[in-house]
Amino acid sequence: MLLSHRQLCLLLLCTTQFVALLDFSITMIPLPQIQHSLGFTPGGLQWVINAYGVAIAGFLLLGGRAADLFGRRRVFIAGLLLFTAASLLGGFSHSPAMLVATRALQGFGAAMFSPAAFSLLLAVFPQPAQRNRALGAWTAVAASGFVAGLILGGFITDLLGWRWVLWINVPVGLLVLALSPALPQGRPDAAAAGGSLDVWGALLVASGAATLVFAFANSEHVGLAHPLTFALVALALALLALFVWVEGRVATPLMPLAVFLRRSTGGANIVSLLANTALGPTFVVVALAMQEVLGFSATRTGLGLLPMAVAFTLASAWAGPALIARCGTKPVIVGGMLLFIGGLAMLGASLATLASWAASILPGTVLAGIGYGLAFPAWTVAGIDGVPEADHGLAGGMLTTTQEVGSAVGLAVGVAVSIAVLAGGGTAAQGYSGAILVSACLVAAGLACAIVILPGKAARQEAAP
């Protein structure tokens, strides 16, 4: 049975989101092998993931605005070309610096094509009911990309070596590029096309995010309580504050404050930021615990993380959209975050005395996966609720930016906490436990923000024109 044009567009756009999430998670499992092959330090190893995440976080807003200004399909193709080329080069890395640099290039390419794909998806499915179903498919495919990365990362590393976890992106990218003429042009209107890119804003937000992550990564050498750590955090916050100041004064801002200051959009992004300080770090910490403490192989580690990822996928694809339609976004976000926190607390407590996968890892990871999977599509819908069509690329870029910044910062904080516990005489298992419990506290802050900031259904109806 041949696919309709809409189905083909949905398949292509979801495939790119699949690849973007695949590439984030596929490098989590072979981290010990990469460290041994290229000589990374324990603290430096996180940059295999964070170089990708920080580049996405820093330039997604630029990519979203570029898609709105210059044409969504054009930016989509350019970003995917860069991503595919960087994947090819990354597989040939012979030093930590080369691998980190190519991972950053991959992230920059993904920062271009991901928001363009999101806005093209909204253009293909303009009706609310169709759009919610398409967004459900989008989030489900994103989750399945994360799952596939965990499984393939293990199998590929054991069978072919870690370099193939990067090279696998090349044939997928080339196939999507070959079929990309089927996508709509996504041309902006004349007024939007006459705008310009806020490059200074992009550099400020990228520098701020990278400095914040580096502050915690550098604590491996100087300690969390060292004055240099506090100084770097202060510098990062100053750069991000300067970014906000600039955005209020340039003619075509990267992040129009009027969009971000809407309760639904701004609240959804704050929740996304804080919730994602736990998701990526949880997968990384648990993967390291299974390999370093329980002695699992790369393949067995990927399979050990599968229940959490499957729970996340099923909840985000089916349960989440159904509950959103019945209850609205805010109750689903609050309920999902409560489950997420409960799962993290259970996991953190059990990791301190890590006994076995079934007893110490499985229960908490599954509950956390269900909770995050319920909340994820709900804050995605809330983040674009009421946003003008001309700003859909921007809204998608903002949501993915907060997701990637949260993951990068959360991973850096988790590694710093683990190293601090080890430096204080604790065991590796206790270090992993501390990292997860800190993540749970950050998610609890996100839950509080969701309760206070996000509007309820009645408030949204009153605000609607």
PDB file of N, CA and C in Angstrom, residues 342-416:
ATOM      1  N   GLY A 342       8.607  10.362  41.678  1.00  0.00           N
ATOM      2  CA  GLY A 342       8.537   9.138  42.465  1.00  0.00           C
ATOM      3  C   GLY A 342       9.481   8.072  41.944  1.00  0.00           C
ATOM      4  N   GLY A 343       9.539   7.911  40.615  1.00  0.00           N
ATOM      5  CA  GLY A 343      10.446   6.927  40.029  1.00  0.00           C
ATOM      6  C   GLY A 343      11.905   7.261  40.287  1.00  0.00           C
ATOM      7  N   LEU A 344      12.252   8.544  40.170  1.00  0.00           N
ATOM      8  CA  LEU A 344      13.637   8.956  40.419  1.00  0.00           C
ATOM      9  C   LEU A 344      14.026   8.742  41.880  1.00  0.00           C
ATOM     10  N   ALA A 345      13.113   9.074  42.793  1.00  0.00           N
ATOM     11  CA  ALA A 345      13.408   8.873  44.216  1.00  0.00           C
ATOM     12  C   ALA A 345      13.630   7.392  44.523  1.00  0.00           C
ATOM     13  N   MET A 346      12.774   6.541  43.939  1.00  0.00           N
ATOM     14  CA  MET A 346      12.918   5.094  44.138  1.00  0.00           C
ATOM     15  C   MET A 346      14.255   4.603  43.578  1.00  0.00           C
ATOM     16  N   LEU A 347      14.590   5.076  42.366  1.00  0.00           N
ATOM     17  CA  LEU A 347      15.834   4.658  41.725  1.00  0.00           C
ATOM     18  C   LEU A 347      17.049   5.141  42.508  1.00  0.00           C
ATOM     19  N   GLY A 348      17.031   6.416  42.924  1.00  0.00           N
ATOM     20  CA  GLY A 348      18.168   6.954  43.663  1.00  0.00           C
ATOM     21  C   GLY A 348      18.420   6.222  44.961  1.00  0.00           C
ATOM     22  N   ALA A 349      17.343   5.891  45.664  1.00  0.00           N
ATOM     23  CA  ALA A 349      17.501   5.175  46.932  1.00  0.00           C
ATOM     24  C   ALA A 349      18.067   3.772  46.716  1.00  0.00           C
ATOM     25  N   SER A 350      17.627   3.095  45.662  1.00  0.00           N
ATOM     26  CA  SER A 350      18.068   1.720  45.429  1.00  0.00           C
ATOM     27  C   SER A 350      19.481   1.643  44.858  1.00  0.00           C
ATOM     28  N   LEU A 351      19.929   2.676  44.138  1.00  0.00           N
ATOM     29  CA  LEU A 351      21.282   2.646  43.579  1.00  0.00           C
ATOM     30  C   LEU A 351      22.353   2.719  44.654  1.00  0.00           C
ATOM     31  N   ALA A 352      22.030   3.307  45.795  1.00  0.00           N
ATOM     32  CA  ALA A 352      23.030   3.452  46.862  1.00  0.00           C
ATOM     33  C   ALA A 352      23.542   2.100  47.330  1.00  0.00           C
ATOM     34  N   THR A 353      22.684   1.093  47.293  1.00  0.00           N
ATOM     35  CA  THR A 353      23.081  -0.276  47.671  1.00  0.00           C
ATOM     36  C   THR A 353      22.775  -1.203  46.502  1.00  0.00           C
ATOM     37  N   LEU A 354      23.365  -0.895  45.361  1.00  0.00           N
ATOM     38  CA  LEU A 354      23.056  -1.590  44.111  1.00  0.00           C
ATOM     39  C   LEU A 354      23.312  -3.089  44.256  1.00  0.00           C
ATOM     40  N   ALA A 355      22.213  -3.850  44.154  1.00  0.00           N
ATOM     41  CA  ALA A 355      22.305  -5.297  44.319  1.00  0.00           C
ATOM     42  C   ALA A 355      22.154  -6.025  42.992  1.00  0.00           C
ATOM     43  N   SER A 356      21.097  -5.698  42.256  1.00  0.00           N
ATOM     44  CA  SER A 356      20.844  -6.363  40.974  1.00  0.00           C
ATOM     45  C   SER A 356      20.009  -5.434  40.111  1.00  0.00           C
ATOM     46  N   TRP A 357      19.971  -5.737  38.811  1.00  0.00           N
ATOM     47  CA  TRP A 357      19.177  -4.931  37.886  1.00  0.00           C
ATOM     48  C   TRP A 357      17.697  -5.009  38.229  1.00  0.00           C
ATOM     49  N   ALA A 358      17.186  -6.206  38.460  1.00  0.00           N
ATOM     50  CA  ALA A 358      15.750  -6.379  38.690  1.00  0.00           C
ATOM     51  C   ALA A 358      15.279  -5.687  39.958  1.00  0.00           C
ATOM     52  N   ALA A 359      16.084  -5.736  41.002  1.00  0.00           N
ATOM     53  CA  ALA A 359      15.656  -5.164  42.283  1.00  0.00           C
ATOM     54  C   ALA A 359      15.968  -3.678  42.403  1.00  0.00           C
ATOM     55  N   SER A 360      17.100  -3.241  41.864  1.00  0.00           N
ATOM     56  CA  SER A 360      17.571  -1.880  42.113  1.00  0.00           C
ATOM     57  C   SER A 360      17.284  -0.899  40.987  1.00  0.00           C
ATOM     58  N   ILE A 361      17.134  -1.381  39.770  1.00  0.00           N
ATOM     59  CA  ILE A 361      17.039  -0.487  38.610  1.00  0.00           C
ATOM     60  C   ILE A 361      15.671  -0.539  37.937  1.00  0.00           C
ATOM     61  N   LEU A 362      15.133  -1.721  37.743  1.00  0.00           N
ATOM     62  CA  LEU A 362      13.903  -1.874  36.948  1.00  0.00           C
ATOM     63  C   LEU A 362      12.709  -1.084  37.500  1.00  0.00           C
ATOM     64  N   PRO A 363      12.334  -1.206  38.783  1.00  0.00           N
ATOM     65  CA  PRO A 363      11.104  -0.532  39.237  1.00  0.00           C
ATOM     66  C   PRO A 363      11.136   0.985  39.082  1.00  0.00           C
ATOM     67  N   GLY A 364      12.223   1.613  39.542  1.00  0.00           N
ATOM     68  CA  GLY A 364      12.308   3.069  39.484  1.00  0.00           C
ATOM     69  C   GLY A 364      12.372   3.610  38.068  1.00  0.00           C
ATOM     70  N   THR A 365      13.115   2.932  37.181  1.00  0.00           N
ATOM     71  CA  THR A 365      13.241   3.426  35.810  1.00  0.00           C
ATOM     72  C   THR A 365      11.922   3.326  35.054  1.00  0.00           C
ATOM     73  N   VAL A 366      11.162   2.256  35.281  1.00  0.00           N
ATOM     74  CA  VAL A 366       9.872   2.121  34.589  1.00  0.00           C
ATOM     75  C   VAL A 366       8.894   3.196  35.049  1.00  0.00           C
ATOM     76  N   LEU A 367       8.804   3.422  36.360  1.00  0.00           N
ATOM     77  CA  LEU A 367       7.897   4.457  36.868  1.00  0.00           C
ATOM     78  C   LEU A 367       8.317   5.839  36.359  1.00  0.00           C
ATOM     79  N   ALA A 368       9.620   6.118  36.359  1.00  0.00           N
ATOM     80  CA  ALA A 368      10.104   7.400  35.852  1.00  0.00           C
ATOM     81  C   ALA A 368       9.797   7.551  34.362  1.00  0.00           C
ATOM     82  N   GLY A 369       9.951   6.468  33.594  1.00  0.00           N
ATOM     83  CA  GLY A 369       9.660   6.527  32.168  1.00  0.00           C
ATOM     84  C   GLY A 369       8.199   6.821  31.886  1.00  0.00           C
ATOM     85  N   ILE A 370       7.301   6.214  32.655  1.00  0.00           N
ATOM     86  CA  ILE A 370       5.867   6.480  32.486  1.00  0.00           C
ATOM     87  C   ILE A 370       5.562   7.941  32.793  1.00  0.00           C
ATOM     88  N   GLY A 371       6.096   8.445  33.900  1.00  0.00           N
ATOM     89  CA  GLY A 371       5.824   9.819  34.294  1.00  0.00           C
ATOM     90  C   GLY A 371       6.309  10.824  33.270  1.00  0.00           C
ATOM     91  N   TYR A 372       7.555  10.669  32.826  1.00  0.00           N
ATOM     92  CA  TYR A 372       8.084  11.599  31.824  1.00  0.00           C
ATOM     93  C   TYR A 372       7.303  11.477  30.515  1.00  0.00           C
ATOM     94  N   GLY A 373       6.971  10.244  30.127  1.00  0.00           N
ATOM     95  CA  GLY A 373       6.241  10.035  28.882  1.00  0.00           C
ATOM     96  C   GLY A 373       4.869  10.681  28.879  1.00  0.00           C
ATOM     97  N   LEU A 374       4.205  10.735  30.022  1.00  0.00           N
ATOM     98  CA  LEU A 374       2.907  11.413  30.110  1.00  0.00           C
ATOM     99  C   LEU A 374       3.069  12.930  29.994  1.00  0.00           C
ATOM    100  N   ALA A 375       4.070  13.476  30.665  1.00  0.00           N
ATOM    101  CA  ALA A 375       4.221  14.927  30.716  1.00  0.00           C
ATOM    102  C   ALA A 375       4.790  15.512  29.428  1.00  0.00           C
ATOM    103  N   PHE A 376       5.645  14.770  28.718  1.00  0.00           N
ATOM    104  CA  PHE A 376       6.350  15.288  27.547  1.00  0.00           C
ATOM    105  C   PHE A 376       5.414  15.819  26.459  1.00  0.00           C
ATOM    106  N   PRO A 377       4.443  15.030  25.940  1.00  0.00           N
ATOM    107  CA  PRO A 377       3.564  15.592  24.914  1.00  0.00           C
ATOM    108  C   PRO A 377       2.679  16.715  25.439  1.00  0.00           C
ATOM    109  N   ALA A 378       2.371  16.695  26.742  1.00  0.00           N
ATOM    110  CA  ALA A 378       1.510  17.729  27.305  1.00  0.00           C
ATOM    111  C   ALA A 378       2.205  19.090  27.302  1.00  0.00           C
ATOM    112  N   TRP A 379       3.481  19.144  27.707  1.00  0.00           N
ATOM    113  CA  TRP A 379       4.140  20.453  27.685  1.00  0.00           C
ATOM    114  C   TRP A 379       4.506  20.852  26.245  1.00  0.00           C
ATOM    115  N   THR A 380       4.620  19.880  25.320  1.00  0.00           N
ATOM    116  CA  THR A 380       4.833  20.233  23.917  1.00  0.00           C
ATOM    117  C   THR A 380       3.612  20.947  23.353  1.00  0.00           C
ATOM    118  N   VAL A 381       2.421  20.405  23.633  1.00  0.00           N
ATOM    119  CA  VAL A 381       1.180  21.047  23.186  1.00  0.00           C
ATOM    120  C   VAL A 381       1.016  22.414  23.849  1.00  0.00           C
ATOM    121  N   ALA A 382       1.295  22.500  25.161  1.00  0.00           N
ATOM    122  CA  ALA A 382       1.171  23.771  25.868  1.00  0.00           C
ATOM    123  C   ALA A 382       2.130  24.820  25.318  1.00  0.00           C
ATOM    124  N   GLY A 383       3.305  24.384  24.872  1.00  0.00           N
ATOM    125  CA  GLY A 383       4.308  25.325  24.389  1.00  0.00           C
ATOM    126  C   GLY A 383       3.947  26.010  23.093  1.00  0.00           C
ATOM    127  N   ILE A 384       3.071  25.399  22.276  1.00  0.00           N
ATOM    128  CA  ILE A 384       2.671  26.036  21.014  1.00  0.00           C
ATOM    129  C   ILE A 384       1.230  26.516  21.058  1.00  0.00           C
ATOM    130  N   ASP A 385       0.556  26.333  22.188  1.00  0.00           N
ATOM    131  CA  ASP A 385      -0.846  26.712  22.310  1.00  0.00           C
ATOM    132  C   ASP A 385      -1.008  28.221  22.125  1.00  0.00           C
ATOM    133  N   GLY A 386      -1.716  28.627  21.076  1.00  0.00           N
ATOM    134  CA  GLY A 386      -1.980  30.036  20.837  1.00  0.00           C
ATOM    135  C   GLY A 386      -0.860  30.806  20.169  1.00  0.00           C
ATOM    136  N   VAL A 387       0.259  30.153  19.830  1.00  0.00           N
ATOM    137  CA  VAL A 387       1.364  30.839  19.166  1.00  0.00           C
ATOM    138  C   VAL A 387       1.017  31.050  17.688  1.00  0.00           C
ATOM    139  N   PRO A 388       1.202  32.258  17.134  1.00  0.00           N
ATOM    140  CA  PRO A 388       0.899  32.485  15.714  1.00  0.00           C
ATOM    141  C   PRO A 388       1.690  31.552  14.810  1.00  0.00           C
ATOM    142  N   GLU A 389       1.092  31.206  13.674  1.00  0.00           N
ATOM    143  CA  GLU A 389       1.732  30.254  12.760  1.00  0.00           C
ATOM    144  C   GLU A 389       3.108  30.727  12.313  1.00  0.00           C
ATOM    145  N   ALA A 390       3.279  32.037  12.137  1.00  0.00           N
ATOM    146  CA  ALA A 390       4.568  32.565  11.692  1.00  0.00           C
ATOM    147  C   ALA A 390       5.692  32.283  12.689  1.00  0.00           C
ATOM    148  N   ASP A 391       5.332  32.009  13.936  1.00  0.00           N
ATOM    149  CA  ASP A 391       6.333  31.760  14.984  1.00  0.00           C
ATOM    150  C   ASP A 391       6.416  30.295  15.395  1.00  0.00           C
ATOM    151  N   HIS A 392       5.834  29.390  14.603  1.00  0.00           N
ATOM    152  CA  HIS A 392       5.863  27.975  14.988  1.00  0.00           C
ATOM    153  C   HIS A 392       7.285  27.412  15.005  1.00  0.00           C
ATOM    154  N   GLY A 393       8.108  27.824  14.037  1.00  0.00           N
ATOM    155  CA  GLY A 393       9.495  27.362  14.053  1.00  0.00           C
ATOM    156  C   GLY A 393      10.215  27.827  15.299  1.00  0.00           C
ATOM    157  N   LEU A 394       9.972  29.061  15.689  1.00  0.00           N
ATOM    158  CA  LEU A 394      10.550  29.608  16.921  1.00  0.00           C
ATOM    159  C   LEU A 394      10.083  28.831  18.139  1.00  0.00           C
ATOM    160  N   ALA A 395       8.756  28.572  18.226  1.00  0.00           N
ATOM    161  CA  ALA A 395       8.212  27.863  19.388  1.00  0.00           C
ATOM    162  C   ALA A 395       8.801  26.457  19.494  1.00  0.00           C
ATOM    163  N   GLY A 396       8.902  25.775  18.355  1.00  0.00           N
ATOM    164  CA  GLY A 396       9.515  24.444  18.377  1.00  0.00           C
ATOM    165  C   GLY A 396      10.969  24.502  18.786  1.00  0.00           C
ATOM    166  N   GLY A 397      11.697  25.526  18.292  1.00  0.00           N
ATOM    167  CA  GLY A 397      13.093  25.677  18.667  1.00  0.00           C
ATOM    168  C   GLY A 397      13.266  25.964  20.142  1.00  0.00           C
ATOM    169  N   MET A 398      12.375  26.771  20.710  1.00  0.00           N
ATOM    170  CA  MET A 398      12.450  27.087  22.136  1.00  0.00           C
ATOM    171  C   MET A 398      12.265  25.836  22.984  1.00  0.00           C
ATOM    172  N   LEU A 399      11.273  25.016  22.628  1.00  0.00           N
ATOM    173  CA  LEU A 399      11.021  23.811  23.414  1.00  0.00           C
ATOM    174  C   LEU A 399      12.198  22.847  23.359  1.00  0.00           C
ATOM    175  N   THR A 400      12.753  22.658  22.163  1.00  0.00           N
ATOM    176  CA  THR A 400      13.871  21.735  22.062  1.00  0.00           C
ATOM    177  C   THR A 400      15.117  22.318  22.695  1.00  0.00           C
ATOM    178  N   THR A 401      15.261  23.640  22.656  1.00  0.00           N
ATOM    179  CA  THR A 401      16.397  24.288  23.325  1.00  0.00           C
ATOM    180  C   THR A 401      16.378  24.021  24.826  1.00  0.00           C
ATOM    181  N   THR A 402      15.223  24.250  25.453  1.00  0.00           N
ATOM    182  CA  THR A 402      15.151  24.024  26.896  1.00  0.00           C
ATOM    183  C   THR A 402      15.363  22.543  27.224  1.00  0.00           C
ATOM    184  N   GLN A 403      14.894  21.666  26.340  1.00  0.00           N
ATOM    185  CA  GLN A 403      15.103  20.232  26.536  1.00  0.00           C
ATOM    186  C   GLN A 403      16.596  19.912  26.528  1.00  0.00           C
ATOM    187  N   GLU A 404      17.331  20.435  25.537  1.00  0.00           N
ATOM    188  CA  GLU A 404      18.751  20.116  25.409  1.00  0.00           C
ATOM    189  C   GLU A 404      19.587  20.808  26.481  1.00  0.00           C
ATOM    190  N   VAL A 405      19.250  22.064  26.807  1.00  0.00           N
ATOM    191  CA  VAL A 405      19.975  22.748  27.885  1.00  0.00           C
ATOM    192  C   VAL A 405      19.784  21.997  29.199  1.00  0.00           C
ATOM    193  N   GLY A 406      18.539  21.599  29.468  1.00  0.00           N
ATOM    194  CA  GLY A 406      18.278  20.851  30.689  1.00  0.00           C
ATOM    195  C   GLY A 406      19.073  19.567  30.759  1.00  0.00           C
ATOM    196  N   SER A 407      19.111  18.815  29.658  1.00  0.00           N
ATOM    197  CA  SER A 407      19.857  17.553  29.639  1.00  0.00           C
ATOM    198  C   SER A 407      21.348  17.784  29.844  1.00  0.00           C
ATOM    199  N   ALA A 408      21.899  18.804  29.142  1.00  0.00           N
ATOM    200  CA  ALA A 408      23.333  19.066  29.249  1.00  0.00           C
ATOM    201  C   ALA A 408      23.718  19.509  30.662  1.00  0.00           C
ATOM    202  N   VAL A 409      22.955  20.442  31.209  1.00  0.00           N
ATOM    203  CA  VAL A 409      23.246  20.920  32.564  1.00  0.00           C
ATOM    204  C   VAL A 409      23.043  19.801  33.585  1.00  0.00           C
ATOM    205  N   GLY A 410      21.950  19.036  33.417  1.00  0.00           N
ATOM    206  CA  GLY A 410      21.685  17.945  34.342  1.00  0.00           C
ATOM    207  C   GLY A 410      22.783  16.899  34.331  1.00  0.00           C
ATOM    208  N   LEU A 411      23.294  16.576  33.128  1.00  0.00           N
ATOM    209  CA  LEU A 411      24.374  15.596  33.043  1.00  0.00           C
ATOM    210  C   LEU A 411      25.642  16.126  33.711  1.00  0.00           C
ATOM    211  N   ALA A 412      25.959  17.407  33.463  1.00  0.00           N
ATOM    212  CA  ALA A 412      27.146  17.996  34.092  1.00  0.00           C
ATOM    213  C   ALA A 412      27.021  18.007  35.612  1.00  0.00           C
ATOM    214  N   VAL A 413      25.836  18.373  36.106  1.00  0.00           N
ATOM    215  CA  VAL A 413      25.611  18.378  37.555  1.00  0.00           C
ATOM    216  C   VAL A 413      25.711  16.959  38.118  1.00  0.00           C
ATOM    217  N   GLY A 414      25.115  15.991  37.400  1.00  0.00           N
ATOM    218  CA  GLY A 414      25.168  14.609  37.865  1.00  0.00           C
ATOM    219  C   GLY A 414      26.581  14.076  37.959  1.00  0.00           C
ATOM    220  N   VAL A 415      27.402  14.349  36.936  1.00  0.00           N
ATOM    221  CA  VAL A 415      28.801  13.910  36.969  1.00  0.00           C
ATOM    222  C   VAL A 415      29.538  14.590  38.117  1.00  0.00           C
ATOM    223  N   ALA A 416      29.287  15.897  38.295  1.00  0.00           N
ATOM    224  CA  ALA A 416      29.955  16.626  39.378  1.00  0.00           C
ATOM    225  C   ALA A 416      29.582  16.060  40.744  1.00  0.00           C
TER     226      ALA A 416
END
